[in-house]
Amino acid sequence: MYQTYHLKQRLSLFVSIFLPILIYQLANFSASFVDTTMTGQYDTLHLAGVSMATSLWGSFFSFLTGIVSALVPIIGHHLGQGKDEKIASDFYQFIYLSLALSLILFALVFLGAPLVLQRLGLDSLVKDVAQHYLWYLSIGIIPFLLFSVIRSLLDALGLTRLSMYLMLLLLPLNASFNYVLIYGAFGFPEMGGAGAGLGTSLAYWVLLVISLLLAIKYPKVRQYQLWKIRPLSKTGLAEGFRLGLPIGGTVFAEVVIFSIVGLVMSKFSSLIIASHQAAMNFSTLMYAFPMSISTAMAIIVSYELGAERLDDVKKYCTLGRIVASIFAVFTLIFLYIFRDKVASLYGSDPDFIRLTSIFLTFSLFFQLADTIAAPLQGILRGYKDTKAPFYLGLLAYWGVSLPLGLFLDYATDLGPYAYWIGLIASLVVSAILYQLRLNYIQKKRR
């Protein structure tokens, strides 16, 4: 990270941070993409089981990783203020925090998930696949959360390219383990959809070991002497939790609505469940573009605010949103033209491809709304403004999405598409509310 003086320097710095983030976000989302596509090619009912499990797992996991991501603005402000000596201590507070959070998620997976799945009225095979997928995936909770802390540190230090290289390892690792465990290759048992959960967990364990070695050996990180364990700090832990809880809550409020819609889909046929999950999975993969802009904005804005360069903050905010719009144009055109081919990646049944293509058409509006909302979330996190966006997100997601979806489902013949319309409307409302909040924050800082 460094100070910039004109547009060319700002664009160069922004792109150097954004592109590696984009690549590793695509690699990160590819874990779910690989699980879904490989399971869909194996069996449609197994895909429905993985879909139900993902609906339960995804929201809580996003909540916890959202809390951990608060390390980025904290370190960004330290760097901008020249307080490098505080970085290692805050890093360890988030290590302790992630270990505690992993215990909570373990309890939810092993105690709560089976109770929920039993009450959804699923086919016995779908229920069994979902339950075993969750159990095997829980083995990867600790390595993924610890890796998220290391990745947040690297991002805040401006080493997004190193994060990218680490995440690029995930795709071949995950695909290899999945192939062996789903299909029973090389003498291993054929586990179907459940094997996808175990394959993802094993991939994250390998990734954690490699990232720990890099955190100790890499020259630009080695100076912080992370091999020296820092003691628990109540002040540092409290700040991390104070900033991270609203971030995680905001992510949870958004993701859990998508998960609940996935669970509501259980009242429809297994074919609709599988088509919904396939379209939602690819939409999540496309979300890597605005999400990467959001992460880059949080890194740069926090650094510039730490150095009290408010004019540069505004210039970066404008730049980031323009870049987000440019990428949105390309992703929307791609998805509209190739939606049928994308659907065929998840299965070969003609009815499945037709339904998935319809859902993918609705997802075009997801991309458009996220292009506006996601960068605003990153900017606000850079300001360390997390509590108000949490309440605004809660209002938008819970006050609009599900009520509107339920109303359209019962008042019209839209069926499962009613809930997608509700999701789109909630994203639009959240974008408007975040913009109003940013206007207030910037006026207050001036």
Coordinates of C-alpha atoms in Angstrom, one line a residue, residues 242-254 294 373-398 426 429-441:
R242 CA -17.5 -5.0 17.9
L243 CA -16.6 -4.5 14.3
G244 CA -16.9 -8.1 13.1
L245 CA -20.3 -8.9 14.6
P246 CA -22.2 -6.4 12.5
I247 CA -20.3 -7.3 9.4
G248 CA -21.1 -11.0 10.0
G249 CA -24.6 -10.0 10.8
T250 CA -25.0 -8.1 7.6
V251 CA -23.7 -11.0 5.6
F252 CA -25.9 -13.4 7.6
A253 CA -29.0 -11.3 7.1
E254 CA -28.4 -11.5 3.3
S294 CA -16.1 -4.6 -2.1
A373 CA -24.8 -2.7 -3.3
A374 CA -21.6 -4.7 -2.8
P375 CA -19.1 -1.8 -3.4
L376 CA -21.0 0.3 -0.9
Q377 CA -20.7 -2.3 1.7
G378 CA -16.9 -2.4 1.3
I379 CA -16.7 1.4 1.4
L380 CA -18.6 1.5 4.7
R381 CA -16.4 -1.2 6.2
G382 CA -13.4 0.9 5.3
Y383 CA -14.9 3.7 7.3
K384 CA -15.3 1.2 10.2
D385 CA -19.0 1.8 9.9
T386 CA -20.5 -1.6 10.5
K387 CA -23.4 -1.3 13.0
A388 CA -25.8 0.9 11.0
P389 CA -25.3 -1.1 7.7
F390 CA -26.2 -4.2 9.7
Y391 CA -29.6 -2.7 10.6
L392 CA -30.1 -1.4 7.1
G393 CA -29.3 -4.8 5.6
L394 CA -31.7 -6.5 8.1
L395 CA -34.5 -4.1 7.1
A396 CA -33.9 -4.6 3.4
Y397 CA -33.4 -8.4 3.4
W398 CA -36.0 -9.4 6.0
S426 CA -34.4 -6.7 -1.4
V429 CA -33.7 -1.7 -1.5
S430 CA -30.4 -2.5 0.3
A431 CA -28.4 -0.6 -2.3
I432 CA -30.5 2.5 -1.9
L433 CA -30.2 2.4 1.9
Y434 CA -26.4 1.9 1.8
Q435 CA -26.0 4.9 -0.5
L436 CA -28.0 7.1 1.9
R437 CA -25.8 5.9 4.7
L438 CA -22.6 6.6 2.8
N439 CA -23.8 10.1 2.0
Y440 CA -24.4 10.7 5.7
I441 CA -21.0 9.3 6.7

